[in-house]
GROMACS .gro file of C-alpha atoms in nm:
model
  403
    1UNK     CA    1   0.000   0.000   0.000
    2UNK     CA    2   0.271   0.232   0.110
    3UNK     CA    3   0.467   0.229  -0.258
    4UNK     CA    4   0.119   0.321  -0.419
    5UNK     CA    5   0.072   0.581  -0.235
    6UNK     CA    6   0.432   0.700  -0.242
    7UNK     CA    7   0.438   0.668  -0.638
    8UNK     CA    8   0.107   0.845  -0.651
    9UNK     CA    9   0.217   1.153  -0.495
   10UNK     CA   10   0.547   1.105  -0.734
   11UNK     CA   11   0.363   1.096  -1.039
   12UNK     CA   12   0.115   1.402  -0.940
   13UNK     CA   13   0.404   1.618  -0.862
   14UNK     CA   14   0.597   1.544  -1.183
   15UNK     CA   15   0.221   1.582  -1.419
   16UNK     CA   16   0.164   1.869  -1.630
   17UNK     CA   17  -0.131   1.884  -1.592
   18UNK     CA   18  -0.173   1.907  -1.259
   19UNK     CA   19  -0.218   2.282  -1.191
   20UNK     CA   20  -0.537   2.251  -1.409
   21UNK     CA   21  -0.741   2.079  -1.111
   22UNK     CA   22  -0.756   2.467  -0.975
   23UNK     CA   23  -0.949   2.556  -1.232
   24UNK     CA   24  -1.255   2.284  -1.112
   25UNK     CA   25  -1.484   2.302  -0.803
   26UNK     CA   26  -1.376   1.971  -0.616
   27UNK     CA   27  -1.479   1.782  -0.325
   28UNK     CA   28  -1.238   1.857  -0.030
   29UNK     CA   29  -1.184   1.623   0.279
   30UNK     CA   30  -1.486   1.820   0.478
   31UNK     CA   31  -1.704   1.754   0.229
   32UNK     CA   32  -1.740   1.384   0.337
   33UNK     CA   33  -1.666   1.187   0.619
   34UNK     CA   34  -1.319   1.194   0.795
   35UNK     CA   35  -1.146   0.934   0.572
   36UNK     CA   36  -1.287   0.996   0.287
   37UNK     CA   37  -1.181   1.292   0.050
   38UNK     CA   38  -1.395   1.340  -0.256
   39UNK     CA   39  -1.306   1.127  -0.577
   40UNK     CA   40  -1.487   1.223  -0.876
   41UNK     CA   41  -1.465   0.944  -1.143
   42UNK     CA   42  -1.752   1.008  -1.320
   43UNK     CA   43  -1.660   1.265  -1.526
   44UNK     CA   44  -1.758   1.053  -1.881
   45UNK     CA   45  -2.145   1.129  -1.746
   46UNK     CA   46  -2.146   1.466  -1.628
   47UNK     CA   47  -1.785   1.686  -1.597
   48UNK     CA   48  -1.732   1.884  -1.258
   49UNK     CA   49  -1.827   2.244  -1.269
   50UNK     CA   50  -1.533   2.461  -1.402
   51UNK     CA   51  -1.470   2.736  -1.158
   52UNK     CA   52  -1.514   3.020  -1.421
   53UNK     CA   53  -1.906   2.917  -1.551
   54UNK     CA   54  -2.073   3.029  -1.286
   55UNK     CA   55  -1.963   3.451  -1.291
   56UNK     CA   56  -2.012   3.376  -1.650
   57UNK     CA   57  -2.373   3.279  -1.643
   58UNK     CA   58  -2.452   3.582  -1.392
   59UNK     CA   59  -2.283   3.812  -1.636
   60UNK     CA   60  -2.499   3.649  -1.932
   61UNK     CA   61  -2.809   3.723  -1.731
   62UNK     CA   62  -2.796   4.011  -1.547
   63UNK     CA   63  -2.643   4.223  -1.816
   64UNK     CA   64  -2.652   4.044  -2.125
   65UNK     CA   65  -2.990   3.934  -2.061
   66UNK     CA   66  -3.101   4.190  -1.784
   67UNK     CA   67  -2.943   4.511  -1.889
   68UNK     CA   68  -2.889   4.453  -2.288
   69UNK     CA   69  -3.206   4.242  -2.368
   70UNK     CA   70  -3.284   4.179  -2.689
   71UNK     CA   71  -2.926   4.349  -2.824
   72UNK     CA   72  -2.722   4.118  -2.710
   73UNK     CA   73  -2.780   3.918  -3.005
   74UNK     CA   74  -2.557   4.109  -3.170
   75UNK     CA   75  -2.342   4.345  -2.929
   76UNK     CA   76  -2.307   3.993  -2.703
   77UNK     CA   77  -2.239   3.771  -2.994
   78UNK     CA   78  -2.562   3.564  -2.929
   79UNK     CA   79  -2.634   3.499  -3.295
   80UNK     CA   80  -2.275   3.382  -3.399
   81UNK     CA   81  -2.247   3.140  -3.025
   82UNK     CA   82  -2.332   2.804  -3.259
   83UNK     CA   83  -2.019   2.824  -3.514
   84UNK     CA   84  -1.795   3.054  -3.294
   85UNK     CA   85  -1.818   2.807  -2.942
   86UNK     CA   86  -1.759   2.495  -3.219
   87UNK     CA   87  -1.482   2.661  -3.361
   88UNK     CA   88  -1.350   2.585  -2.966
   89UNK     CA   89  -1.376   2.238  -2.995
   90UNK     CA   90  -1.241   2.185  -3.324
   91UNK     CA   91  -0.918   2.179  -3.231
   92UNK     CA   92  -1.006   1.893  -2.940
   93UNK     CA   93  -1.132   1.667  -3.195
   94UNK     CA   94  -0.873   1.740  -3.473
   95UNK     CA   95  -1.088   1.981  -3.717
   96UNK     CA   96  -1.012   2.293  -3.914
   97UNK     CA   97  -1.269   2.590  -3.835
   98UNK     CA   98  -1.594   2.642  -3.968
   99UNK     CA   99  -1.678   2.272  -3.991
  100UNK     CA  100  -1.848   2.228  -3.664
  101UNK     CA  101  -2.213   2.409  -3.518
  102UNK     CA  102  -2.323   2.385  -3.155
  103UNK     CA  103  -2.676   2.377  -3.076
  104UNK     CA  104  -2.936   2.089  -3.027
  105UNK     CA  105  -2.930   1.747  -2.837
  106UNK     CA  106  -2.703   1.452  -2.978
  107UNK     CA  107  -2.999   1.288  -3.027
  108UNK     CA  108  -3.069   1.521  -3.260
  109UNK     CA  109  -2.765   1.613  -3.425
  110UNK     CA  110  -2.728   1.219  -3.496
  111UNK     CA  111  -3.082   1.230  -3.671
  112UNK     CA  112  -2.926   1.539  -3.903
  113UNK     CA  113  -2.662   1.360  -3.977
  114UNK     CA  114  -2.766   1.020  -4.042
  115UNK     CA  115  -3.041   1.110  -4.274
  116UNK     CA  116  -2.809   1.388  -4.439
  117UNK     CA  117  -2.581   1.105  -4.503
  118UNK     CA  118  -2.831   0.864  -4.688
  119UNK     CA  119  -2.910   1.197  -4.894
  120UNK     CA  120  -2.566   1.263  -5.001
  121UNK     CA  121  -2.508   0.860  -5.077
  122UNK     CA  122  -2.709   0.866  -5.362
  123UNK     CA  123  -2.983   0.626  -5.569
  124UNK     CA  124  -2.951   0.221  -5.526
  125UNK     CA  125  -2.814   0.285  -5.152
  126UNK     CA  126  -3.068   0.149  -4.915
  127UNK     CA  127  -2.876   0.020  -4.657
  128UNK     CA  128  -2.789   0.187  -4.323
  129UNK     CA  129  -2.523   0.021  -4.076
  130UNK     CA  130  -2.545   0.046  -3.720
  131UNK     CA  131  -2.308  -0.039  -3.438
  132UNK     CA  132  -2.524  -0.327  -3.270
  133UNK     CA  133  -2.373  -0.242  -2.906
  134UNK     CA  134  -2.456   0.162  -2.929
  135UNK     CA  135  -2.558   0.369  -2.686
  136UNK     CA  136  -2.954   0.284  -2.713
  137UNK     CA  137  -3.068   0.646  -2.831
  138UNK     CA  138  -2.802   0.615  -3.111
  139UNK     CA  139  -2.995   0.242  -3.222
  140UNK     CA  140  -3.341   0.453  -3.209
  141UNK     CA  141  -3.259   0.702  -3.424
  142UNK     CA  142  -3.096   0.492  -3.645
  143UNK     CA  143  -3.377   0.287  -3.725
  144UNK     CA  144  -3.636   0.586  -3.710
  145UNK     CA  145  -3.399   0.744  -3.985
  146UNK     CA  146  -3.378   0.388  -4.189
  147UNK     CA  147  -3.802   0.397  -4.156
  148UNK     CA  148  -3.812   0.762  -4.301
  149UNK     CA  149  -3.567   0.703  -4.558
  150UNK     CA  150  -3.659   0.390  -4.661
  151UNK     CA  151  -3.357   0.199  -4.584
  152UNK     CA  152  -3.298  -0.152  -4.417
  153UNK     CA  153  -3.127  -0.109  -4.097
  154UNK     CA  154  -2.852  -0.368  -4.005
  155UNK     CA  155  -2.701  -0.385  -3.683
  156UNK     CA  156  -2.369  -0.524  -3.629
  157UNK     CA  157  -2.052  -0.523  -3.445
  158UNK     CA  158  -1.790  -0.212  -3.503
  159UNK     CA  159  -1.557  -0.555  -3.589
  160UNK     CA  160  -1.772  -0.710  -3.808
  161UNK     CA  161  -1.829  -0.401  -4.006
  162UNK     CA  162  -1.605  -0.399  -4.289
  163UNK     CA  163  -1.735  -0.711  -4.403
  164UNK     CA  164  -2.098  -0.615  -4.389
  165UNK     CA  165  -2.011  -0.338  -4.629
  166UNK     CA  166  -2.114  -0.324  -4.976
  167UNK     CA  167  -2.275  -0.184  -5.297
  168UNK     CA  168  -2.590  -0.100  -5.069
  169UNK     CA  169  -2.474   0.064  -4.763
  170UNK     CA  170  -2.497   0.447  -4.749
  171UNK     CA  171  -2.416   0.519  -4.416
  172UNK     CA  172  -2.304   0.350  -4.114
  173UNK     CA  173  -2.348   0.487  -3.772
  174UNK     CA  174  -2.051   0.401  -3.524
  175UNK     CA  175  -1.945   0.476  -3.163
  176UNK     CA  176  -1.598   0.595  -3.098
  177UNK     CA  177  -1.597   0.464  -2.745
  178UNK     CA  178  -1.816   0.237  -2.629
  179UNK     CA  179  -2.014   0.337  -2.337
  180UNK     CA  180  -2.018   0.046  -2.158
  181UNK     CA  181  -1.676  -0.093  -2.166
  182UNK     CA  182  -1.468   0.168  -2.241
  183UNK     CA  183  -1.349   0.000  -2.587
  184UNK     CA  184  -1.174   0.273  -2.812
  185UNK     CA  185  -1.266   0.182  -3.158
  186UNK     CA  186  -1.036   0.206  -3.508
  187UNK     CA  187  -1.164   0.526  -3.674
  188UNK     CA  188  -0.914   0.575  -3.947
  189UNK     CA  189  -0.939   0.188  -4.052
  190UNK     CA  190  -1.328   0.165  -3.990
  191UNK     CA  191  -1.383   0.515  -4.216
  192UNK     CA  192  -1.150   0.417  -4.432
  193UNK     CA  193  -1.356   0.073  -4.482
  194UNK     CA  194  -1.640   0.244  -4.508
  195UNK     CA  195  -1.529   0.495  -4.756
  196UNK     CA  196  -1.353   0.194  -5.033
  197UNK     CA  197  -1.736   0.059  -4.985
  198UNK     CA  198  -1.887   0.409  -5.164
  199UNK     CA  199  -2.037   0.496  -4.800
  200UNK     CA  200  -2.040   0.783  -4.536
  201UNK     CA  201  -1.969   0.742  -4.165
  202UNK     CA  202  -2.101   0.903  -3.929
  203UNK     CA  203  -1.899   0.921  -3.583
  204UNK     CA  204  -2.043   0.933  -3.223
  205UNK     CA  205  -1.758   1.115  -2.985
  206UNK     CA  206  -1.949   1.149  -2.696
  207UNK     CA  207  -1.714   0.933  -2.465
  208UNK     CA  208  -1.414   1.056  -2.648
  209UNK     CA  209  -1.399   1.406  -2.743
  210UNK     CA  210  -1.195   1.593  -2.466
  211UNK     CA  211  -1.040   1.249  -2.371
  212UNK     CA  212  -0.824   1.149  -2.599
  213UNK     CA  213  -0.701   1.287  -3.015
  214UNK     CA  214  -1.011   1.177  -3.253
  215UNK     CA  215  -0.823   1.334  -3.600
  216UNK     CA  216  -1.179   1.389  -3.807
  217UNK     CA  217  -0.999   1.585  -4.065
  218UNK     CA  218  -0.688   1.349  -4.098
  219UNK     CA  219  -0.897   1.078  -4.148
  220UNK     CA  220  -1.137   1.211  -4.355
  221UNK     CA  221  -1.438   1.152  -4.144
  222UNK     CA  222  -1.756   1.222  -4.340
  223UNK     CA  223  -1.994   1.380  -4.028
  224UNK     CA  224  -1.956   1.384  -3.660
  225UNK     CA  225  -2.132   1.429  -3.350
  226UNK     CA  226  -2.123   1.453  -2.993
  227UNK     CA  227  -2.227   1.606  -2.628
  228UNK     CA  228  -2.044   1.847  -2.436
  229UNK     CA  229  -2.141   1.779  -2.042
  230UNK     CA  230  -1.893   1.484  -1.975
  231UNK     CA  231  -1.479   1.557  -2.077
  232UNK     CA  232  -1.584   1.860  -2.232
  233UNK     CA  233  -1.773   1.970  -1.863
  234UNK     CA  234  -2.033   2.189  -2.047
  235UNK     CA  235  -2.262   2.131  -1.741
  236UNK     CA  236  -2.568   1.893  -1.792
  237UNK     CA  237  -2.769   1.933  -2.061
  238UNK     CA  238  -2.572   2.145  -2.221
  239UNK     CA  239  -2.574   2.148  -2.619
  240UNK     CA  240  -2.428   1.926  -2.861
  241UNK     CA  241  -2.194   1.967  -3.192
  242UNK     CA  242  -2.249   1.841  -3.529
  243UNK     CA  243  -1.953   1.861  -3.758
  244UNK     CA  244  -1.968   1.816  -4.166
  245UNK     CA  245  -1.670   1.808  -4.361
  246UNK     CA  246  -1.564   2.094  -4.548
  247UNK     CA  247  -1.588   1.879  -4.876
  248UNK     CA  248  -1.935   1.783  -4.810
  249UNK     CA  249  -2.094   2.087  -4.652
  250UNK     CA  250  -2.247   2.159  -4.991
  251UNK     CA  251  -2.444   1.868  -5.013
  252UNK     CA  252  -2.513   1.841  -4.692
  253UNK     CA  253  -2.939   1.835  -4.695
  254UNK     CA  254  -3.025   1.869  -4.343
  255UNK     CA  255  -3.376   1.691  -4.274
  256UNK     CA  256  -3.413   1.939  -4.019
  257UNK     CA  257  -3.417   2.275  -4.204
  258UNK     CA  258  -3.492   2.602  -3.972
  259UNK     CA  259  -3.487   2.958  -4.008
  260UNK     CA  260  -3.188   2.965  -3.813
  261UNK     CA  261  -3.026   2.790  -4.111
  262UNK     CA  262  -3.158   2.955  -4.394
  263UNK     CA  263  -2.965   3.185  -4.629
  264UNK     CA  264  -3.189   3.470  -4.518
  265UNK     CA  265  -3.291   3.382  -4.171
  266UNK     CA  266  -3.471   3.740  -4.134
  267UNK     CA  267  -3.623   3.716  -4.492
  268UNK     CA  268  -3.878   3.479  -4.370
  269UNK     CA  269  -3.928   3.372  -4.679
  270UNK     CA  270  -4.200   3.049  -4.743
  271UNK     CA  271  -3.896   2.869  -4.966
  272UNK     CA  272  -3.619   2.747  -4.794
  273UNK     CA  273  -3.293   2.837  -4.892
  274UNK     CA  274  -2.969   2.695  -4.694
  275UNK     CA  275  -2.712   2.891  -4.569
  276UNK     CA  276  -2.343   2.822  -4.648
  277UNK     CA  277  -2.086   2.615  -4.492
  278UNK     CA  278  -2.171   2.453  -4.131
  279UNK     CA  279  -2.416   2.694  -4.056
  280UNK     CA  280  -2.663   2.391  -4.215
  281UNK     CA  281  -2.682   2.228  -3.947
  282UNK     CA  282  -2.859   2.498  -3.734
  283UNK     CA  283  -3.214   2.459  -3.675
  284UNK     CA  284  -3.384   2.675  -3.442
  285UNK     CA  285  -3.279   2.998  -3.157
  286UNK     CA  286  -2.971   2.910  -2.979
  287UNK     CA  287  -2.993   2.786  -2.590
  288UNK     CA  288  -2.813   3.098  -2.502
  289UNK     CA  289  -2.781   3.030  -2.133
  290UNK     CA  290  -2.616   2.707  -2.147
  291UNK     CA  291  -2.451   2.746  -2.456
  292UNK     CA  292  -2.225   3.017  -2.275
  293UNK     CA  293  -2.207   2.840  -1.980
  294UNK     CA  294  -2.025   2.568  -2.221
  295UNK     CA  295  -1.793   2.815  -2.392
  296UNK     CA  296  -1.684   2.964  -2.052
  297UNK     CA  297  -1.622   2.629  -1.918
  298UNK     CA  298  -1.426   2.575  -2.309
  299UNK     CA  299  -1.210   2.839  -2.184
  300UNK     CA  300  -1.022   2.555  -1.891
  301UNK     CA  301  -0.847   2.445  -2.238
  302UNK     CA  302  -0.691   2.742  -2.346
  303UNK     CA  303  -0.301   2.590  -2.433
  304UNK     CA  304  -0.416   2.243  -2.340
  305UNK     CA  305  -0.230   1.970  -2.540
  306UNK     CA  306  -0.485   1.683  -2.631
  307UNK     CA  307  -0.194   1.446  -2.658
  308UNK     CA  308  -0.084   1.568  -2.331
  309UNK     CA  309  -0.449   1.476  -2.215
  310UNK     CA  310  -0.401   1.154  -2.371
  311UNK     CA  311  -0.102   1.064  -2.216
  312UNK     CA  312  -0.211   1.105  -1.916
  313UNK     CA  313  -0.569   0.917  -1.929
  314UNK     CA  314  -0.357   0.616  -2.038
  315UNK     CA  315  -0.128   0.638  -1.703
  316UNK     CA  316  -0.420   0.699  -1.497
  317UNK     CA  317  -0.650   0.417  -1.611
  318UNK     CA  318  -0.266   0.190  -1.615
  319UNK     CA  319  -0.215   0.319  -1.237
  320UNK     CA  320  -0.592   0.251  -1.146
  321UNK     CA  321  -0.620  -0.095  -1.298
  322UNK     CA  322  -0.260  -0.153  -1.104
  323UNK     CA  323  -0.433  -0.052  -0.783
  324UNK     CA  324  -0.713  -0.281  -0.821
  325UNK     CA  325  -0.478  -0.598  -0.893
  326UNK     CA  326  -0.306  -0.509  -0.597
  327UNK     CA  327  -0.611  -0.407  -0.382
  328UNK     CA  328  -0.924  -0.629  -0.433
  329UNK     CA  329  -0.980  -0.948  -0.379
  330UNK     CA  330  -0.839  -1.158  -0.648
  331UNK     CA  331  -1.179  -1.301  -0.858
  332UNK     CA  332  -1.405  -1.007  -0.704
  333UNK     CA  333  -1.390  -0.796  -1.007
  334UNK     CA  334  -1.241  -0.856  -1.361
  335UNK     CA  335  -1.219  -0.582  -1.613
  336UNK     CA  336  -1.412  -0.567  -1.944
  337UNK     CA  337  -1.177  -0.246  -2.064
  338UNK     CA  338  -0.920  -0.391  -2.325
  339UNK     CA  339  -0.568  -0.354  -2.152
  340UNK     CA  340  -0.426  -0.193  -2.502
  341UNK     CA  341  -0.356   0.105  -2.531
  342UNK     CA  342  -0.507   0.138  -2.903
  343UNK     CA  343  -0.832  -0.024  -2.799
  344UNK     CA  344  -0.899   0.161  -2.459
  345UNK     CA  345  -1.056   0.503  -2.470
  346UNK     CA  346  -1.061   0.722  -2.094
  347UNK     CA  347  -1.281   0.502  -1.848
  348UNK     CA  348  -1.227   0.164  -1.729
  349UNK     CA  349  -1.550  -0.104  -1.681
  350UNK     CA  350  -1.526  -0.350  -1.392
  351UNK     CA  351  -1.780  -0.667  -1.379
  352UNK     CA  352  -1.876  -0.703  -1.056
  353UNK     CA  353  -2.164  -0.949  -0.922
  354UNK     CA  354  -2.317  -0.725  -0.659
  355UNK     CA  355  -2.205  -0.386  -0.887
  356UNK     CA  356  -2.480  -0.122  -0.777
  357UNK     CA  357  -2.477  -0.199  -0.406
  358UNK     CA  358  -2.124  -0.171  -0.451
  359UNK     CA  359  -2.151   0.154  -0.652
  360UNK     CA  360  -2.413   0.308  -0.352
  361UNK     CA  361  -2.129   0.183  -0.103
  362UNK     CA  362  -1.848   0.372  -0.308
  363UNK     CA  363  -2.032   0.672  -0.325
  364UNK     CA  364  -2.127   0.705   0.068
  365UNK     CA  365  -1.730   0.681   0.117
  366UNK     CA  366  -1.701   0.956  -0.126
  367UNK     CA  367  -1.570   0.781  -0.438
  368UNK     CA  368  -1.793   0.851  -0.702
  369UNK     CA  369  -1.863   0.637  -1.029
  370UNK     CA  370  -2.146   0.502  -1.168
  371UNK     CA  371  -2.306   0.181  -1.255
  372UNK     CA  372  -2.439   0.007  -1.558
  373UNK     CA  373  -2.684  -0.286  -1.541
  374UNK     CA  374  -2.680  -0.588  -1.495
  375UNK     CA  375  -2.334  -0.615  -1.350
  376UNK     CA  376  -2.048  -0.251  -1.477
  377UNK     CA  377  -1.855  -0.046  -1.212
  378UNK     CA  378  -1.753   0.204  -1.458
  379UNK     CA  379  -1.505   0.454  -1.361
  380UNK     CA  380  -1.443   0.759  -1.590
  381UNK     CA  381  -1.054   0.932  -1.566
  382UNK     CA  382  -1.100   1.298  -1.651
  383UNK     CA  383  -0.732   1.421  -1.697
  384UNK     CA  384  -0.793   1.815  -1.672
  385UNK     CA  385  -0.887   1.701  -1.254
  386UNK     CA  386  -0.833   1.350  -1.176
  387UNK     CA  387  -0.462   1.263  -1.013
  388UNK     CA  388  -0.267   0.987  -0.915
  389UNK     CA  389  -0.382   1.012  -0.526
  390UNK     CA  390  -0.738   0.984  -0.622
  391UNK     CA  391  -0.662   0.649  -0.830
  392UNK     CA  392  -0.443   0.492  -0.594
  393UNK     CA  393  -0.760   0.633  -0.285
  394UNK     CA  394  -1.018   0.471  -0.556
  395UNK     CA  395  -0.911   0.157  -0.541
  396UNK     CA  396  -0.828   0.087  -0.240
  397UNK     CA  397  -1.177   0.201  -0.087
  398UNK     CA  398  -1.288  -0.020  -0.385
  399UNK     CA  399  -1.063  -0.308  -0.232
  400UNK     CA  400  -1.216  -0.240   0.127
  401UNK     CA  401  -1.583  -0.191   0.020
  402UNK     CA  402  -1.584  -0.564  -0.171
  403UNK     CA  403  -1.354  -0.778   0.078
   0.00000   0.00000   0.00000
């Protein structure tokens, strides 16, 4: 026990990153009960509050909103939020400017895309593949949009997808993480699969964007989505990003059309006519409030290296798995997170029989995770605030908790 804990403390005074945790509102030893100081591993739900959002949202409502009213649309930047905040995260999920628009629900934004992306494949393509272990709003859409477009929907494995590929398909629909397990999937060999088979991809970053380098535009991914509120700690709820490749943005035929995306959005004109560039994939007003509660909370990465981010994720879920080898009981957990590198995205996934009494214990002692039925600890490693100390405390409350 003593050596983890003494290379903990080594490894969180030599990290880079470690002056960023300031920048967070954290649990603190008084927050919980006398041995147990605050561990927050479930930042691949919902991110911990960055400490500048909330003077931000005051200063969005009292004076944008309370003094300016209705002009801060355009003296407060309201109107450009959508393309200016995704121009933010661009860069955190490897994409030149002016490809990405904030605004709507994933949910949404993977409805926009997935039915864009049938439009843009072209006659004779009636086939849309799914990733058969999705999160299950991605599997809804995905067969609402085969239903509207009149496509067959097949479901299959992100490893059995090249080979389900063919003449047919016109889009598949793939996680870049999966939620449950933590799995990091091949996106340059999956789109580039996809692409030799005529097709468009569409990407789902939600559990990786802000965890670890994605590369959309060195790959050549075809459309993109994802939430903000978990590595990207937009606060919950907050809106989601579509992005559409430069090349495609032309054709891109959103099924969604709004005023907010139309050439002339004050012409209110009965035809529809869309705007240029990403702006397509607007719909309706901005959610002002919590869209600039996310680009304050944007702000935390200001000089941030993703690969730095990276680096780090990988030592922290290497140090935590350690920990729980050397901690628990041996045959009380096992992991379902592949121990690669290349296959293991920011969270790790423990089987446990008894997992959401053990989560409800965890929490009361101030280690916080969450649980996924029937039987997933899952622990999420948020790099920006999560240390060595609170791995090495994590597991070993873990170990106590399930001896």
């Amino acid at each position: 026990m003593s050596e983890l804990i003494a290379r903990a403390e080594k490894a969180d005074a030599a990290d880079e990153l470690a002056s960023l945790r300031a920048q967070f509102v954290l649990d603190t030893v008084s927050d919980h009960a006398a041995d147990a100081a605050g561990v927050y591993l479930d930042g691949n739900s919902l991110g911990a509050l960055p400490a500048a959002v909330p003077g931000r949202v005051e200063d969005v409502v009292r004076r944008q909103w309370g003094a300016l009213r209705i002009r801060s649309w355009d003296e407060s930047g309201w109107w450009t939020a959508p393309e200016r905040i995704g121009d933010l995260i661009a860069p955190l999920v490897g994409a030149a400017a002016g490809q990405i628009v904030v605004g709507d629900s994933t949910s949404v934004n993977v409805f926009k895309a997935l039915v864009a992306a049938v439009r843009m494949a072209g006659p004779g393509r009636d086939e849309i593949v799914v990733d058969a272990t999705t999160f299950p709003t991605d599997g809804y859409i995905a067969e609402s949009a085969a239903r509207m477009t009149g496509c067959t929907l097949r479901p299959v494995t992100p490893a059995e997808v090249p080979g389900a590929l063919g003449e047919r398909t016109a889009a598949v629909l793939l996680n870049h993480v999966d939620y449950r397990t933590g799995r990091l999937h091949d996106l340059p060999a999956l789109t580039a699969a996809v692409h030799a088979a005529g097709a468009l991809v569409v990407w789902d970053l939600c559990h990786s964007a802000g965890a670890l380098p994605v590369g959309l535009d060195e790959h050549g991914v075809d459309l993109a989505v994802g939430c903000t509120y978990k590595y990207l700690n937009g606060g919950p709820g907050s809106p989601a990003y579509l992005y559409v490749r430069s090349g495609l943005q032309d054709r891109f035929d959103s099924p969604l059309p709004g005023w907010n995306s139309h050439a002339e959005p004050f012409g209110m004109r009965p035809d529809y006519e869309a705007a240029p560039g990403a702006l397509r994939g607007r719909v309706g007003t901005p959610d002002i409030l919590s869209m600039l509660a996310l680009e304050a909370a944007l702000e935390v990465w200001d000089g941030v290296s993703v690969e730095a981010v990276r680096a780090k994720s990988l030592a922290l879920t290497d140090f935590f798995l350690e920990c729980v080898a050397a901690y628990v009981p041996e045959g009380r957990v096992e992991s379902v997170t592949p121990a690669a590198h290349a296959e293991r995205g920011s969270q790790v996934a423990l089987r446990c029989d008894d997992a959401g009494d053990v989560m409800k214990r965890l929490i009361e002692r101030g280690v916080v995770g969450d649980f996924r039925s029937p039987d997933v600890l899952r622990f999420g490693f948020t790099p920006l605030y999560v240390g060595f100390a609170d791995v090495e405390r994590a597991a070993r409350v873990l170990g106590e908790v399930v001896a």
